Coordinates of C-alpha atoms in Angstrom, one line a residue:
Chain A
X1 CA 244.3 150.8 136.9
X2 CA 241.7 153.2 136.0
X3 CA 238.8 150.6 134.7
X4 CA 235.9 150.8 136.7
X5 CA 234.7 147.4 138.3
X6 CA 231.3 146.7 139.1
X7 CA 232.0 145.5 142.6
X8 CA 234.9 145.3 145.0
X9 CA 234.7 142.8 147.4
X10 CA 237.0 143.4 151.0
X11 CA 238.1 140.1 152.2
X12 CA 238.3 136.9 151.0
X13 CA 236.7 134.8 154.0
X14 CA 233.6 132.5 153.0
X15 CA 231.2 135.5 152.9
X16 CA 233.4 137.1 150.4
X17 CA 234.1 134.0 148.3
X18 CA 230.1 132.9 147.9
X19 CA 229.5 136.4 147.1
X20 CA 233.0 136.2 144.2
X21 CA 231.4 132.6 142.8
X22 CA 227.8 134.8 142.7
X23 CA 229.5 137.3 140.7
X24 CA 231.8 135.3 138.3
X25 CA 228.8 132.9 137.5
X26 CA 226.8 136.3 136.3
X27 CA 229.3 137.5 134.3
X28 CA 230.3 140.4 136.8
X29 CA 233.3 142.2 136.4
X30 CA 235.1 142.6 140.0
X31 CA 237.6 142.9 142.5
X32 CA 238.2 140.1 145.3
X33 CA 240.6 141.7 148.1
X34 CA 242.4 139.7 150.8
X35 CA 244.8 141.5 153.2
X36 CA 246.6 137.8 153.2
X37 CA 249.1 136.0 151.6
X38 CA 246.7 133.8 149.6
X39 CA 242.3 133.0 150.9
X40 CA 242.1 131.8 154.9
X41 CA 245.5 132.9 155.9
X42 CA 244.4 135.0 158.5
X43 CA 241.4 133.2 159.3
X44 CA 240.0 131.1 162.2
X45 CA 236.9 129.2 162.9
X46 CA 236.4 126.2 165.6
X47 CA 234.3 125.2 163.4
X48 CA 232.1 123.5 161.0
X49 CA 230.3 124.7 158.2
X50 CA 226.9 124.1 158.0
X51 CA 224.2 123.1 155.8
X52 CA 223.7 122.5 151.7
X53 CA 224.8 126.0 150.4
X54 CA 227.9 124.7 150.0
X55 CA 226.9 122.1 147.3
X56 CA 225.3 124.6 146.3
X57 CA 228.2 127.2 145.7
X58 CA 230.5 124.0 144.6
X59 CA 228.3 121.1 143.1
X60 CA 229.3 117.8 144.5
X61 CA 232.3 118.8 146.3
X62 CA 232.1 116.0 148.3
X63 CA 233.6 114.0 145.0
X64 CA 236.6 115.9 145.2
X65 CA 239.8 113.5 146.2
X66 CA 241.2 116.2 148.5
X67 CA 238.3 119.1 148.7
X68 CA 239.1 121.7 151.5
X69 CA 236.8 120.1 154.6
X70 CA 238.2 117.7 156.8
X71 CA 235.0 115.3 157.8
X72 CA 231.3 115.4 157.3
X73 CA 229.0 115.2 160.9
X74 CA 227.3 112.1 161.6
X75 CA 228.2 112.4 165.4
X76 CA 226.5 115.3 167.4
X77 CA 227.5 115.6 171.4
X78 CA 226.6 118.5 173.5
X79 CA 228.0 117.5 177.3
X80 CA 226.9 119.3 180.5
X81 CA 230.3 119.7 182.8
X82 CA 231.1 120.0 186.1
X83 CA 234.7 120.0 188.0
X84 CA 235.1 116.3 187.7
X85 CA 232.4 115.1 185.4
X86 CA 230.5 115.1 182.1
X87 CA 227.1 114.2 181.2
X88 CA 226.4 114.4 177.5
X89 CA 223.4 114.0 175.3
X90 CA 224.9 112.5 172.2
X91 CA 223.4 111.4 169.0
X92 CA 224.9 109.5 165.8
X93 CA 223.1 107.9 163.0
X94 CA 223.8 106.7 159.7
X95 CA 221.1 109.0 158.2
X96 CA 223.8 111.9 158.4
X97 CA 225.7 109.7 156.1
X98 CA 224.0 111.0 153.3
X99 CA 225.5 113.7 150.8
X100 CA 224.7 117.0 150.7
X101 CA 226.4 116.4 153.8
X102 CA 224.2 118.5 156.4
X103 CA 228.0 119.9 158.3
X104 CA 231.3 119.6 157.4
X105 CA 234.5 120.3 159.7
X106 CA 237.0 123.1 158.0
X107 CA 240.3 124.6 158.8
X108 CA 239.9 127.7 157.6
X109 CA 243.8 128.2 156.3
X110 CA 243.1 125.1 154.2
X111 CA 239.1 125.6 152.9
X112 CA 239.1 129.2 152.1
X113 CA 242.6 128.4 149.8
X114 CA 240.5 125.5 148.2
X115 CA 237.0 127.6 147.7
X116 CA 238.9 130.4 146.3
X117 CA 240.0 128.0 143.6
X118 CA 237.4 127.5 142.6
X119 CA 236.2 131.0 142.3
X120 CA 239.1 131.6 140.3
X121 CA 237.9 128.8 138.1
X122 CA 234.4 130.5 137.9
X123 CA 236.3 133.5 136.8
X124 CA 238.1 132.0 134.1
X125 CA 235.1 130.8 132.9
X126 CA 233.5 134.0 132.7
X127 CA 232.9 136.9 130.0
X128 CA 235.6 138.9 132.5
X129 CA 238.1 136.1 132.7
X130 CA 240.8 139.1 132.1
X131 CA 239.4 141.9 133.9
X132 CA 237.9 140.5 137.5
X133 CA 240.3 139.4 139.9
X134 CA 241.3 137.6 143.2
X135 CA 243.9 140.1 144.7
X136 CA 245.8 139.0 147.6
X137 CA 248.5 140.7 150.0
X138 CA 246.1 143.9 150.1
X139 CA 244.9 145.6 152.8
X140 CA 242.2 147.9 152.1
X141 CA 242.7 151.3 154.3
X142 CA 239.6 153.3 153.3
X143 CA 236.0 152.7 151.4
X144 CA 236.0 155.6 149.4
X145 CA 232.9 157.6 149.5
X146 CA 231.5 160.3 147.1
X147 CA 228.3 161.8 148.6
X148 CA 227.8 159.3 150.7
X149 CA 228.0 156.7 147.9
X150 CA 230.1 153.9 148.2
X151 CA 232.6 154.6 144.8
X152 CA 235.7 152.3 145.6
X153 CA 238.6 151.8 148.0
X154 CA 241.7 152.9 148.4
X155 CA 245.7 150.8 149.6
X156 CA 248.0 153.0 150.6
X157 CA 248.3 155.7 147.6
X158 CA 246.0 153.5 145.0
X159 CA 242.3 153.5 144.4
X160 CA 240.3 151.2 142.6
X161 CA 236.8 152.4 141.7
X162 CA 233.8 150.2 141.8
X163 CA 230.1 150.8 141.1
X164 CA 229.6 149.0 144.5
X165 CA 231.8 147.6 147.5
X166 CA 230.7 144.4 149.6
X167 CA 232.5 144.4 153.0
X168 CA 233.0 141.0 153.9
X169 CA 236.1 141.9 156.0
X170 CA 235.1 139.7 159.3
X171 CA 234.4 140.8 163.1
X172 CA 236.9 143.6 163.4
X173 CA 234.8 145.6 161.4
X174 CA 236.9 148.4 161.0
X175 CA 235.5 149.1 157.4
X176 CA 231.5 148.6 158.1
X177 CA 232.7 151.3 161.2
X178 CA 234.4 153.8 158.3
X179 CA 231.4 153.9 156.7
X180 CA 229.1 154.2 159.7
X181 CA 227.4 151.6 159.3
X182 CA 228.5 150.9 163.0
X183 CA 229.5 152.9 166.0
X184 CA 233.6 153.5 165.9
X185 CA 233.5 152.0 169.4
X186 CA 231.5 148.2 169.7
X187 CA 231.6 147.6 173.5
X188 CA 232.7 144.4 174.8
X189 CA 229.1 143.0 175.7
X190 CA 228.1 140.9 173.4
X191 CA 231.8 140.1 172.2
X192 CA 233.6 136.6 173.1
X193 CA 236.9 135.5 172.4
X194 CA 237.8 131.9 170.4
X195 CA 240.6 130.5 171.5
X196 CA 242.0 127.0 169.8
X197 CA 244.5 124.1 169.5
X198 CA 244.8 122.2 166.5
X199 CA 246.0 119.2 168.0
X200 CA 247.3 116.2 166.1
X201 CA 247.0 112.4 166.4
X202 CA 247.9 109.5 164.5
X203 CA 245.2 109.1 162.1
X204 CA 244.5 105.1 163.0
X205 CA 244.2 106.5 167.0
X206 CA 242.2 109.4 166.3
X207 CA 239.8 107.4 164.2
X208 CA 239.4 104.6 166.6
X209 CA 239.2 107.2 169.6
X210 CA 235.9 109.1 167.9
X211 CA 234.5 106.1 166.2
X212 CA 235.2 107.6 162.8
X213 CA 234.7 105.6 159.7
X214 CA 235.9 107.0 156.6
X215 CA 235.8 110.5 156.3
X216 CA 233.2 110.8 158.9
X217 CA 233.6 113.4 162.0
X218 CA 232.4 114.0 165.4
X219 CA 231.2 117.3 166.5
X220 CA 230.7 118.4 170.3
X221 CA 230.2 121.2 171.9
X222 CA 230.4 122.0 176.0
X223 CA 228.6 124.0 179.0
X224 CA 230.1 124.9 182.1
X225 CA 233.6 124.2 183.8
X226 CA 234.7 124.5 180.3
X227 CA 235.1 127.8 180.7
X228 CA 235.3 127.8 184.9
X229 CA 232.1 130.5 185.0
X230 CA 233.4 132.8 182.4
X231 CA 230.2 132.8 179.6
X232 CA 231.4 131.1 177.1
X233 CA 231.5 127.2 176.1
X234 CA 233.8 124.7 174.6
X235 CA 233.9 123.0 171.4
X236 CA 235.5 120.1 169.7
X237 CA 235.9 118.9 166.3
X238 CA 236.9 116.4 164.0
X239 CA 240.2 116.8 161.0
X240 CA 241.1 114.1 159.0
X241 CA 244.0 113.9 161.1
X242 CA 243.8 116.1 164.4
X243 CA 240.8 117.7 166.6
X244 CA 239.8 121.1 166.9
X245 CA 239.7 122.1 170.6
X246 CA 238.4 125.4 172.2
X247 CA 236.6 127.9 174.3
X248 CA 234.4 131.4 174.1
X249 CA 234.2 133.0 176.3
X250 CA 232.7 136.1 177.2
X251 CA 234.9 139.4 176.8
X252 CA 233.3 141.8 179.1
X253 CA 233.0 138.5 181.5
X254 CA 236.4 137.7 181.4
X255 CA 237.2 141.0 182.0
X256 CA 235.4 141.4 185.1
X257 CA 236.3 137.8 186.3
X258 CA 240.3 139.2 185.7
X259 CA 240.3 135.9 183.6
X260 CA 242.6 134.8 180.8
X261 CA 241.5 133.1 177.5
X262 CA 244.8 130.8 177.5
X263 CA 244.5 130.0 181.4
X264 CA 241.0 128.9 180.7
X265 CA 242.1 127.2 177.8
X266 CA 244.8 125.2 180.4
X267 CA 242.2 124.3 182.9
X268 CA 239.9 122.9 180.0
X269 CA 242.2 120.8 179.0
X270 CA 243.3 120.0 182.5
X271 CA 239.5 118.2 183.3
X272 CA 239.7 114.4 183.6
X273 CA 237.6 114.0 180.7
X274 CA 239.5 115.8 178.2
X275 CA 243.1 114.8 179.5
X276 CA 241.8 111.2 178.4
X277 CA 239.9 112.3 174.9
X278 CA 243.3 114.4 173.5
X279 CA 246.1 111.8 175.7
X280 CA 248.7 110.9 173.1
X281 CA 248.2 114.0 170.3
X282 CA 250.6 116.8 169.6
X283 CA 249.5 120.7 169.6
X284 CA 250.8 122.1 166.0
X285 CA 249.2 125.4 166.0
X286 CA 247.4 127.7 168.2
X287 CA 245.0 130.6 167.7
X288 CA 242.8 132.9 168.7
X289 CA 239.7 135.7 167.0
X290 CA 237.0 137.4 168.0
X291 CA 233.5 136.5 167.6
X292 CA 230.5 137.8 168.0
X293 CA 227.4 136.6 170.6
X294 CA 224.5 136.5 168.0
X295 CA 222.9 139.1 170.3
X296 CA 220.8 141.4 168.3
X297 CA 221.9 143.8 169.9
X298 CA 226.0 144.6 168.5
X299 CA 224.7 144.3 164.7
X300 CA 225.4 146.9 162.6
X301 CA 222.7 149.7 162.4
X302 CA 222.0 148.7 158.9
X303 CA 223.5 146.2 156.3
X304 CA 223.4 148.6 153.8
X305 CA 224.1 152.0 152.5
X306 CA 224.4 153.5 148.7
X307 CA 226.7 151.3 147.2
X308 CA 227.6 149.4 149.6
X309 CA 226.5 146.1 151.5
X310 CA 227.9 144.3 154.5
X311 CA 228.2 140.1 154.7
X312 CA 229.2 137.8 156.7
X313 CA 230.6 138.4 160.0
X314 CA 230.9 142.0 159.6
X315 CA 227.3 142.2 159.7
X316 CA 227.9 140.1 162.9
X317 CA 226.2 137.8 161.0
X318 CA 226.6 134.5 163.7
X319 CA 224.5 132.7 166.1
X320 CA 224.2 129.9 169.0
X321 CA 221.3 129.0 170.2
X322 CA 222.4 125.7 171.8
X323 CA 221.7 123.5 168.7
X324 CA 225.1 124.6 167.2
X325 CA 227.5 127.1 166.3
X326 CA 226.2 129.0 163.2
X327 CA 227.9 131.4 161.2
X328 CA 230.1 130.6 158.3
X329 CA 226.7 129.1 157.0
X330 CA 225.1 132.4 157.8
X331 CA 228.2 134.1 156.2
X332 CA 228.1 131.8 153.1
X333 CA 224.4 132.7 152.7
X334 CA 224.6 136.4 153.0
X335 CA 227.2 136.4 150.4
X336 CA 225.0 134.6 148.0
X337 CA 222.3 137.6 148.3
X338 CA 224.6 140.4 148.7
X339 CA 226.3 139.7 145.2
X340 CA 222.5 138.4 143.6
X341 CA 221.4 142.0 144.7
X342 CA 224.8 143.8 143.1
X343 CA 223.6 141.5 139.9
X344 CA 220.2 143.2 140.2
X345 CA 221.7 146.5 140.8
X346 CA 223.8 146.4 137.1
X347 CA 220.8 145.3 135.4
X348 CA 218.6 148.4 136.8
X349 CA 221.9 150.2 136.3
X350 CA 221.1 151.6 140.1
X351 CA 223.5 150.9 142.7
X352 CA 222.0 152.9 145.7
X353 CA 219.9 152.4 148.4
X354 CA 216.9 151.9 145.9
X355 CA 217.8 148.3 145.2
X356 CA 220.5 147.6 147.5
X357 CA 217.1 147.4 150.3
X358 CA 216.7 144.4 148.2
X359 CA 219.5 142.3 150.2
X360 CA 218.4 142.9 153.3
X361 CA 214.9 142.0 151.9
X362 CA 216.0 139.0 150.8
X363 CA 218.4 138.7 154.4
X364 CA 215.1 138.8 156.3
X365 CA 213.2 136.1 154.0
X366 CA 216.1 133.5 154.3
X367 CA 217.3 131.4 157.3
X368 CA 219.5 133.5 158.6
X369 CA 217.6 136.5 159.9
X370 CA 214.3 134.2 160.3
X371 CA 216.8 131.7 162.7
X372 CA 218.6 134.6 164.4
X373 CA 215.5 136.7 164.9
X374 CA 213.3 133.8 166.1
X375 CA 216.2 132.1 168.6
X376 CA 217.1 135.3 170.2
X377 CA 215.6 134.3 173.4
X378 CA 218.2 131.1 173.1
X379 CA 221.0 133.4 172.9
X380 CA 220.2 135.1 175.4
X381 CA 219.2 132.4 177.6
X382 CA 222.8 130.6 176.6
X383 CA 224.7 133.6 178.1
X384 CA 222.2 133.4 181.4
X385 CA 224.6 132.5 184.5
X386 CA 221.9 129.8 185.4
X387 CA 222.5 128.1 182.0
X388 CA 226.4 128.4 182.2
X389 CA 227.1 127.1 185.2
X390 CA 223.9 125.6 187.8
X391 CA 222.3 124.0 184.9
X392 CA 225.5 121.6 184.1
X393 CA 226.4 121.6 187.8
X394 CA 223.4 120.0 188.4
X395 CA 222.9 117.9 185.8
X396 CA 226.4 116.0 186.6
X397 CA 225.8 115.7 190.6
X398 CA 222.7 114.3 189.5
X399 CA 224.2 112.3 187.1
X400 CA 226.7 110.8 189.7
X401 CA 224.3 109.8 192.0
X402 CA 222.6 108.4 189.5
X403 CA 224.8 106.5 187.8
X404 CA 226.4 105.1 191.3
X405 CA 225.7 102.2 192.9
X406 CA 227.0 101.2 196.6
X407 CA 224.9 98.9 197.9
X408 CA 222.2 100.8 199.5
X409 CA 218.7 101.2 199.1
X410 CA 218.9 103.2 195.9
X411 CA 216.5 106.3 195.5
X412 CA 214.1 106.8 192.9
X413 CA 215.6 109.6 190.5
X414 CA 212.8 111.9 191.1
X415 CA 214.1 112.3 194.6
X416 CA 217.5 112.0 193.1
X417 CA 217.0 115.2 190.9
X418 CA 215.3 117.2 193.7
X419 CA 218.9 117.2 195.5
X420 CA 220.5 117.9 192.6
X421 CA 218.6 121.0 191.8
X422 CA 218.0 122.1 195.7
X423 CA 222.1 121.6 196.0
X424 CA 223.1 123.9 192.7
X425 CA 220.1 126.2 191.7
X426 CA 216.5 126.6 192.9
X427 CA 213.2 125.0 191.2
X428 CA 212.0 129.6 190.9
X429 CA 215.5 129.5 188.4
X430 CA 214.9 126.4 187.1
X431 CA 211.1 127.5 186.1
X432 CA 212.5 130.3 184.7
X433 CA 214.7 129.0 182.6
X434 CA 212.1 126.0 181.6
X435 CA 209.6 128.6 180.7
X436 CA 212.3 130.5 178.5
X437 CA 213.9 127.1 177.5
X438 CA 210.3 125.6 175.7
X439 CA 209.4 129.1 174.0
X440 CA 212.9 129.8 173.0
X441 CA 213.6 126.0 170.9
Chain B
X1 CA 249.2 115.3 177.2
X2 CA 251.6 118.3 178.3
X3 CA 250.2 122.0 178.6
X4 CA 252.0 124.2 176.4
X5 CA 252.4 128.4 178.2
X6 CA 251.9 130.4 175.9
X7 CA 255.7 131.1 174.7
X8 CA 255.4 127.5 173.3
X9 CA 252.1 127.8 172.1
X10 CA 252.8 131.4 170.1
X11 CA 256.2 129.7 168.9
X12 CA 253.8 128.0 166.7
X13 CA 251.9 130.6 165.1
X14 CA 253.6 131.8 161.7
X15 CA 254.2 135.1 161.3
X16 CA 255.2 137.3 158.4
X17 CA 258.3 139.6 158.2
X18 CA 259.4 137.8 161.0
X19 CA 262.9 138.6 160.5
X20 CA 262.1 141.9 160.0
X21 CA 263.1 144.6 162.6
X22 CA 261.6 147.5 161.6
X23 CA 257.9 146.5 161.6
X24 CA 255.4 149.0 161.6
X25 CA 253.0 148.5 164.2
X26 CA 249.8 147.9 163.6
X27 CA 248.1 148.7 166.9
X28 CA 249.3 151.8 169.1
X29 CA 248.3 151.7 172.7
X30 CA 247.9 155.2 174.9
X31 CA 249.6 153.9 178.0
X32 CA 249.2 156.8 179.5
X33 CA 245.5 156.1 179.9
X34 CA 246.2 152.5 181.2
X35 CA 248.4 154.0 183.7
X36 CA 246.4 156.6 184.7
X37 CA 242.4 156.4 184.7
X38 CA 242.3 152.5 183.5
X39 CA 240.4 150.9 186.7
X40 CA 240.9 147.3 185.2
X41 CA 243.7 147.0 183.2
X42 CA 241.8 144.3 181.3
X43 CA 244.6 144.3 178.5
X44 CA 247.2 142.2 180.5
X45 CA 244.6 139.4 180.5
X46 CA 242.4 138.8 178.3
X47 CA 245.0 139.4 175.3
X48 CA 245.4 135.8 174.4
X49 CA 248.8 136.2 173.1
X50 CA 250.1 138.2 176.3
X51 CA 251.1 141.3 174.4
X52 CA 250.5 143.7 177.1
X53 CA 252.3 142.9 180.3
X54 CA 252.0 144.5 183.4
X55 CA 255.8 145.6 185.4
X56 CA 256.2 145.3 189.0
X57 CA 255.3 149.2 189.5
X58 CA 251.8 148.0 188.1
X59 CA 252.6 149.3 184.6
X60 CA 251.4 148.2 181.7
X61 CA 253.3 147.9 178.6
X62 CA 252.8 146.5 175.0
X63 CA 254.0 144.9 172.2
X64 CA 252.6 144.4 169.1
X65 CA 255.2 141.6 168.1
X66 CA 253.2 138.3 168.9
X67 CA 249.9 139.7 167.9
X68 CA 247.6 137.0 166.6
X69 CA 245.2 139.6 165.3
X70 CA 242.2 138.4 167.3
X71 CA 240.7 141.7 168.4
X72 CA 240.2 141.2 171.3
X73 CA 241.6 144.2 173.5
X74 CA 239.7 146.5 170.1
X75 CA 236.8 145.4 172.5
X76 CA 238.0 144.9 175.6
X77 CA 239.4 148.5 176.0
X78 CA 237.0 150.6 177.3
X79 CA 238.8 153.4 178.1
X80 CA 239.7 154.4 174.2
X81 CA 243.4 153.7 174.7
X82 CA 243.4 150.9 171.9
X83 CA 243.9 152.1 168.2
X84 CA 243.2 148.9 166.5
X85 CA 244.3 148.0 162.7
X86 CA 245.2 145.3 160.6
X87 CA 249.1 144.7 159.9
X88 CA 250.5 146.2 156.4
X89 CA 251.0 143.1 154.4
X90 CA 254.6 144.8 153.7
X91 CA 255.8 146.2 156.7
X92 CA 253.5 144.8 159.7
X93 CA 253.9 142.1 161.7
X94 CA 250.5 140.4 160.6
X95 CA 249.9 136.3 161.7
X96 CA 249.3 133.4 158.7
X97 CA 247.1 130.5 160.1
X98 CA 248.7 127.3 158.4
X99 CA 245.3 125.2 159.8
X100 CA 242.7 128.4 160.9

């Protein structure tokens, strides 16, 4: 093919999709590759998407008989654990009920397959219908670059040439590093592993087990044992028809710990409280990817160079600052701007630096660099050793205690709490973490 | 519920050219440098699929058959003996999620 496009897009994840629909629905002329066998095929995620850009991207998709998500939120649960014990601050309410749905669970294998559809349908649609195109079973091997421009890629012994490239490739950022954009060598600092079962359940037990009514879902994440001190924190959600349940931990951590992402993964699922909450299902698939902190520090040294921009999580585009897990909203997002600024670009008939600035402009005005600029205290704190394991240790002893009663003069939970914190941290930590806790939220 | 190890929990990951036998690899390892300088030998851990193994002489060896393509020894390794890629669609090993 020698026909120029105006953009190639590497990877078909959901940075790289929002960014395809951008493109299509302006009448761009492009290039979507996936190293997979079809969109989400080599994919993970625990994980829910969050947010409205998503009825956004795909108007109403919540109408669809059999869209791509699993089950909208209604049912939020972050639980404190210790050894023996959780102690969770959960919230439901009907209010969540309403559509745009404000998070929706996905399997990535299943929602990418379904969103890229629908790109293809914006394609079809389009003045390119012929000439842009979802590639699959390609793995890009090189951005190829002509005075430091960004002018295409190359597979193997093929190039295709492009006015502009979006790298939307994911975490491994092998690409965004080619183009040094980032160092060859990220260390493992700021770098946790996910590791996950999909685990199924008769769909009348898993729906009485979570409450679920309908195609509403349960999210809930978890702090301490979970991961047995390694930084890190569990997570499950909500399918139509199984959970999704996993760690992240830490890689330098677990590394220095001499611990194992799948033993962890065992003694998680050993704890009292999750034997009972997955007793009865069957594990159909399990998996594992790299993700990244949200620490400031491991992003890329810019997000863009001439002719080329960098979405998603290969920007390291991802965040948790206690509230939730963010980042295929974030990647969504990004994708949205990246391909708006490429639309830009072709109208100025400028594709470098010039108006490519524009994105990360337009990054730094949205939600995504305001949340992950003004919660980087959170993130931090999060991966504090206080916060990962005395904080949950002493919420459940106190817990316990106060929860039990033996017929005894009963103490007041002020004293109660004292114990708790004098037996598993110190009030100096605990004022620490307080101080950071009210100025990072 | 039952624990799976991890032979039965990779036995239901999909994989392509699984039949294949000639696979290229898609990440080569410098054992030399695990088996000399490495002070950790991190790899034989935190891999969550368990492809580098460590013999009885304290060796460690790898294989790039159950890869999941996680990345995670691309950052564990700090001792540059990891040359990470993706699998070749063709002629790699590469993993496809059915759920993700």
């Amino acid at each position: 093919m020698d026909e120029k496009f105006d953009c190639i897009i590497v990877g078909a994840g959901i940075a790289g999709l929002a960014a395809a629909m951008t493109l299509a629905r302006n009448n761009m002329k492009f290039l979507l590759i996936e190293k997979g066998e079809f969109a989400g095929s080599k994919n993970v995620s625990g994980g829910v998407l969050w947010g409205s850009d998503l009825a956004k991207l795909v108007p109403e998709y919540w109408k669809e008989e059999d869209g791509g998500w699993e089950r909208f939120i209604n049912h939020r649960r972050l639980t404190f654990m210790d050894e023996e014990s959780t102690f969770s601050v959960d919230f439901k309410s009907s209010h969540f009920n309403e559509t745009p749905y404000s998070g929706v669970v996905v399997l990535r294998s299943k929602f990418d397959r379904w969103l890229a559809g629908k790109v293809q349908e914006e394609i079809d649609n389009s003045d390119y219908a012929m000439e842009s195109f979802i590639a699959t079973n390609i793995k890009v091997d090189e951005v190829l670059m002509e005075d430091d421009k960004a002018v295409g890629i190359r597979t193997g012994d093929e190039e295709f040439h492009a006015d502009s490239v979006i790298i939307s490739e994911g975490v491994n950022n092998l690409l965004t590093r080619q183009v040094g954009l980032q160092d060859d060598y990220v260390p493992a600092d700021h770098m946790l592993t996910g590791i996950k079962e999909v685990i199924r359940y008769d769909q009348n037990v898993l729906e009485d087990r979570f409450q679920l009514n309908g195609l509403s879902g349960m999210s809930n994440e978890f702090v301490g044992y979970a991961t047995d001190g390694v930084e890190g924190g569990g997570f499950l959600y909500t399918n139509r028809d199984s959970i999704s349940l996993g760690l992240v931990a830490g890689i330098k951590d677990m590394r220095e710990k001499e611990k194992s992402p799948h033993d962890l993964l065992n003694t998680f699922k050993q704890h009292p409280v999750i034997q009972d909450t997955i007793r009865g299902g069957e594990v159909i698939e399990y998996s594992a990817h790299v993700v990244s902190s949200g620490d400031k520090r491991v992003m890329p040294k810019e997000l863009y160079k001439d002719g080329v921009l960098l979405c998603g999580e290969s920007a390291n585009l991802l965040m948790n600052a206690g509230k939730a897990i963010q980042g295929m909203d974030f990647a969504m997002r990004s994708g949205i701007l990246g391909a708006e600024t490429i639309v830009k670009a072709k109208e100025r008939g400028d594709f470098t630096s010039a108006t490519l600035k524009e994105y990360k402009q337009a990054l730094a005005d949205s939600y995504v660099m305001k949340d992950i600029n003004n919660f980087q205290d959170a993130v931090h704190m999060l991966h504090n050793p206080t916060m990962i394991q005395d904080v949950p240790n002493l919420i459940c002893d106190f817990g316990r205690k106060f929860f039990t009663i033996d017929n005894e003069p009963t103490k007041k939970s002020r004293k109660l709490m004292q114990e708790s914190i004098k037996k598993h941290s110190s009030y100096w930590d605990l004022m620490k973490i307080g101080f950071k806790g009210a100025k990072s939220l | 519920m039952k624990l799976l190890d991890l032979t039965e929990r990779l036995g239901l990951v999909s994989y392509r050219n699984q039949a294949k036998s000639d696979i290229k690899p898609h990440i080569t390892v410098d054992t030399d440098i695990c088996n000399s300088t490495c002070p950790h030998k991190c790899t034989t851990y935190v891999c969550p699929a368990n492809c580098y193994t460590m013999d009885e002489n304290g060796d460690v060896h790898f294989q790039v058959e159950d890869c999941i393509e996680c990345g995670t020894c691309m950052y564990a390794c700090d001792q540059g003996a990891v040359d990470w890629n993706y699998p070749d669609p063709e002629t790699g090993r590469g993993v496809t999620w059915n759920f993700g």
